[in-house]
Coordinates of C-alpha atoms in Angstrom, one line a residue:
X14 CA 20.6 0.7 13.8
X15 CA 23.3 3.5 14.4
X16 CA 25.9 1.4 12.4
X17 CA 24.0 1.2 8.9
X18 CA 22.7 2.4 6.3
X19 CA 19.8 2.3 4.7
X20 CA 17.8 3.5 1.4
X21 CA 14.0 3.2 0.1
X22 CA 12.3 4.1 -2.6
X23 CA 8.2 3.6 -2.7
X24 CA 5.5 4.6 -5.0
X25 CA 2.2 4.1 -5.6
X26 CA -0.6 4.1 -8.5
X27 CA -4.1 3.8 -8.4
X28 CA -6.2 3.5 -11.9
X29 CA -9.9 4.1 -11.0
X30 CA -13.1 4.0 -12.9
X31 CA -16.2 4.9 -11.7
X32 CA -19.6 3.0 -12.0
X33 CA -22.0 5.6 -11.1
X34 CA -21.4 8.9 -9.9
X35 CA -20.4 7.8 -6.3
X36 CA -19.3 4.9 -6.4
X37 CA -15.3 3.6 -8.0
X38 CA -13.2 0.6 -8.7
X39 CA -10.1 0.6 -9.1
X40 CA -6.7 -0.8 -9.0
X41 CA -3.5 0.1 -7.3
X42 CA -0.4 -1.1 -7.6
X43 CA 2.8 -0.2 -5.1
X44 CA 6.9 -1.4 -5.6
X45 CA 9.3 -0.8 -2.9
X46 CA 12.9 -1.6 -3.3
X47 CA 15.6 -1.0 -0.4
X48 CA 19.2 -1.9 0.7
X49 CA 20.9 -2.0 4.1
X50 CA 24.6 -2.1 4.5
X51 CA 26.5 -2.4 8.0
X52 CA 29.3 -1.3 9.3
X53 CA 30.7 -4.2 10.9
X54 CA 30.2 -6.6 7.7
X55 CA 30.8 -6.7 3.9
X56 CA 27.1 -7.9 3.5
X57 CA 24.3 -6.5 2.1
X58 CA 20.1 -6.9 2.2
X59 CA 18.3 -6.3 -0.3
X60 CA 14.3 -6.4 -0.3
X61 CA 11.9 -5.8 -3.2
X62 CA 8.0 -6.1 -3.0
X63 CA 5.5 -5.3 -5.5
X64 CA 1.3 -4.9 -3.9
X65 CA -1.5 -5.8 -6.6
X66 CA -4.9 -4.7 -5.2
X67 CA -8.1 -4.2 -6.0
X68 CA -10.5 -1.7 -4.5
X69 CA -13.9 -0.2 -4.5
X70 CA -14.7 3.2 -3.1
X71 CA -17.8 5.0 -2.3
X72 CA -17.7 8.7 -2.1
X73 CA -20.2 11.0 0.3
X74 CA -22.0 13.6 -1.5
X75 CA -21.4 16.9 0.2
X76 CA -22.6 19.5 -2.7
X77 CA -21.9 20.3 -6.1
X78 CA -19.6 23.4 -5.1
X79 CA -18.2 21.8 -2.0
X80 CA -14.0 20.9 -2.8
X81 CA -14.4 18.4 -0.1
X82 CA -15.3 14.7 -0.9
X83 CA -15.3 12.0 1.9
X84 CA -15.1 8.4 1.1
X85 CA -14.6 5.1 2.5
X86 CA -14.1 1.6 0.5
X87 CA -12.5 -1.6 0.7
X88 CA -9.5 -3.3 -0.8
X89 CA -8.2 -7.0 -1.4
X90 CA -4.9 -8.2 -3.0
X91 CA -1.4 -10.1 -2.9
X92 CA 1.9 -8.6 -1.9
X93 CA 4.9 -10.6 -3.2
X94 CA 8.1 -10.1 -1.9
X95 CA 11.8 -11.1 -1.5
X96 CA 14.9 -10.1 0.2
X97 CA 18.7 -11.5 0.0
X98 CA 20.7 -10.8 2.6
X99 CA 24.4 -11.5 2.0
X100 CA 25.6 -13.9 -0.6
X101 CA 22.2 -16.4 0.8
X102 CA 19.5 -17.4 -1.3
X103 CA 16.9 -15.4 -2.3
X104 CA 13.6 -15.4 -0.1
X105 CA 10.2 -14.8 -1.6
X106 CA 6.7 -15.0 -0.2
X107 CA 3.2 -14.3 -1.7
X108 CA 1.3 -12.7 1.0
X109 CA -2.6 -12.1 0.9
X110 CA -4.3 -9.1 1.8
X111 CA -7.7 -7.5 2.4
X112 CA -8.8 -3.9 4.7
X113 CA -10.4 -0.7 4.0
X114 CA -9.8 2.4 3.5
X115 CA -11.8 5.8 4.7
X116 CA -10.1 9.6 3.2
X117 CA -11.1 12.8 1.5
X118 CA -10.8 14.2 -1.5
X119 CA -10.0 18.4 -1.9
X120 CA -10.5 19.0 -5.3
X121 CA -7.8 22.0 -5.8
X122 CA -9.0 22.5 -9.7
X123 CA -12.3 21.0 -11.4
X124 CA -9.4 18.0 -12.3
X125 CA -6.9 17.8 -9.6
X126 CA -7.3 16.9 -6.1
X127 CA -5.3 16.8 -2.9
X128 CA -6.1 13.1 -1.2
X129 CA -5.5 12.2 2.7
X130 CA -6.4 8.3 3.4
X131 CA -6.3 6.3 6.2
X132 CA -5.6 2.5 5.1
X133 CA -6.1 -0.4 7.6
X134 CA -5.2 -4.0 6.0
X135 CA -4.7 -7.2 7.5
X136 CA -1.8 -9.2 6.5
X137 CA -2.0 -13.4 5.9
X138 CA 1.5 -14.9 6.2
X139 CA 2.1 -18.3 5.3
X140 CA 1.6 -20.9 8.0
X141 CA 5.0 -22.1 7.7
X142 CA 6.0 -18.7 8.1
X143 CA 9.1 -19.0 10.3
X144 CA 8.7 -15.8 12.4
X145 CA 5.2 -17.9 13.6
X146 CA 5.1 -19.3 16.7
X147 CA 1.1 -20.4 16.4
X148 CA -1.8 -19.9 14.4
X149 CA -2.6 -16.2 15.8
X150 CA 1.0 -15.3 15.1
X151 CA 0.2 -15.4 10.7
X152 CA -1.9 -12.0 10.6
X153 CA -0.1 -9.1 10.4
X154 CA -2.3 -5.5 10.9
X155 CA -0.5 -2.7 9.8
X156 CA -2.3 1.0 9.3
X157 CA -0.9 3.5 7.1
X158 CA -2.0 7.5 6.3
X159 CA -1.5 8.4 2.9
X160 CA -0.8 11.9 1.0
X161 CA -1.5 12.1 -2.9
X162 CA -2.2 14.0 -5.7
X163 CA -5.3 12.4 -8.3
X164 CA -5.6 14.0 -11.6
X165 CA -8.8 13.2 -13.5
X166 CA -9.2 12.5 -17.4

């Protein structure tokens, strides 16, 4: 909208541990917090979610001198969330998750890698979810590439 503003701040962090030598768990967890003023009104939205998931990755061997590790996994969780807009009540929702994920790994250093992932996950909104209008309407897909940085201990 060209008469508001609006700020976000996102992060994410992933703990992993691996099982054997190509195969991971691990979990992520991702806030967000943003605000949106208008123009045309004193009021204010404010939004806040916080994603707990749980995934498992399995990695491609390509070589024990190749940087490049391709992998592919999949992920399951809960996303809760609330936003006030105004002087309102506060709205909160649990939301349930589950997708997968397929990137690759370019280790830049024997502990440090560059990571590019391509996340698909498929959203369950409650049934009373007011933006429904029928049963098809509660999943939400959304698709996401990811950029990140992995240091290993």
């Amino acid at each position: 909208d060209a008469n508001s503003d609006s700020l976000a701040v996102s992060g994410q962090i992933v703990f992993n541990r691996f099982l054997a030598d190509f195969v991971s768990i691990g979990i992520e967890l991702s806030p967000t917090l943003s605000t949106s003023s208008y123009d045309n009104s004193d009021d204010e939205t404010t939004s806040r979610s916080l994603f707990l998931l749980g995934r498992v990755d399995f990695y491609i061997p390509t070589g024990a001198r190749s940087p490049f590790v391709p992998y592919g996994g999949l992920h399951a969780g809960v996303n809760n969330c609330a936003s006030e807009y105004g002087d309102n009540d506060e709205n909160t929702a649990t939301v349930v998750t589950g997708g997968g994920q397929i990137g690759a790994k370019f280790f830049l250093t024997e502990k440090t890698s560059l990571n590019f992932e391509l996340n698909g996950s498929i959203y369950q909104r409650e049934e009373e979810d007011e933006w429904a209008d029928d049963e098809d309407d509660n999943n939400v897909t959304v698709v996401m590439f990811n950029i990140g940085y992995s240091v290993y201990f």
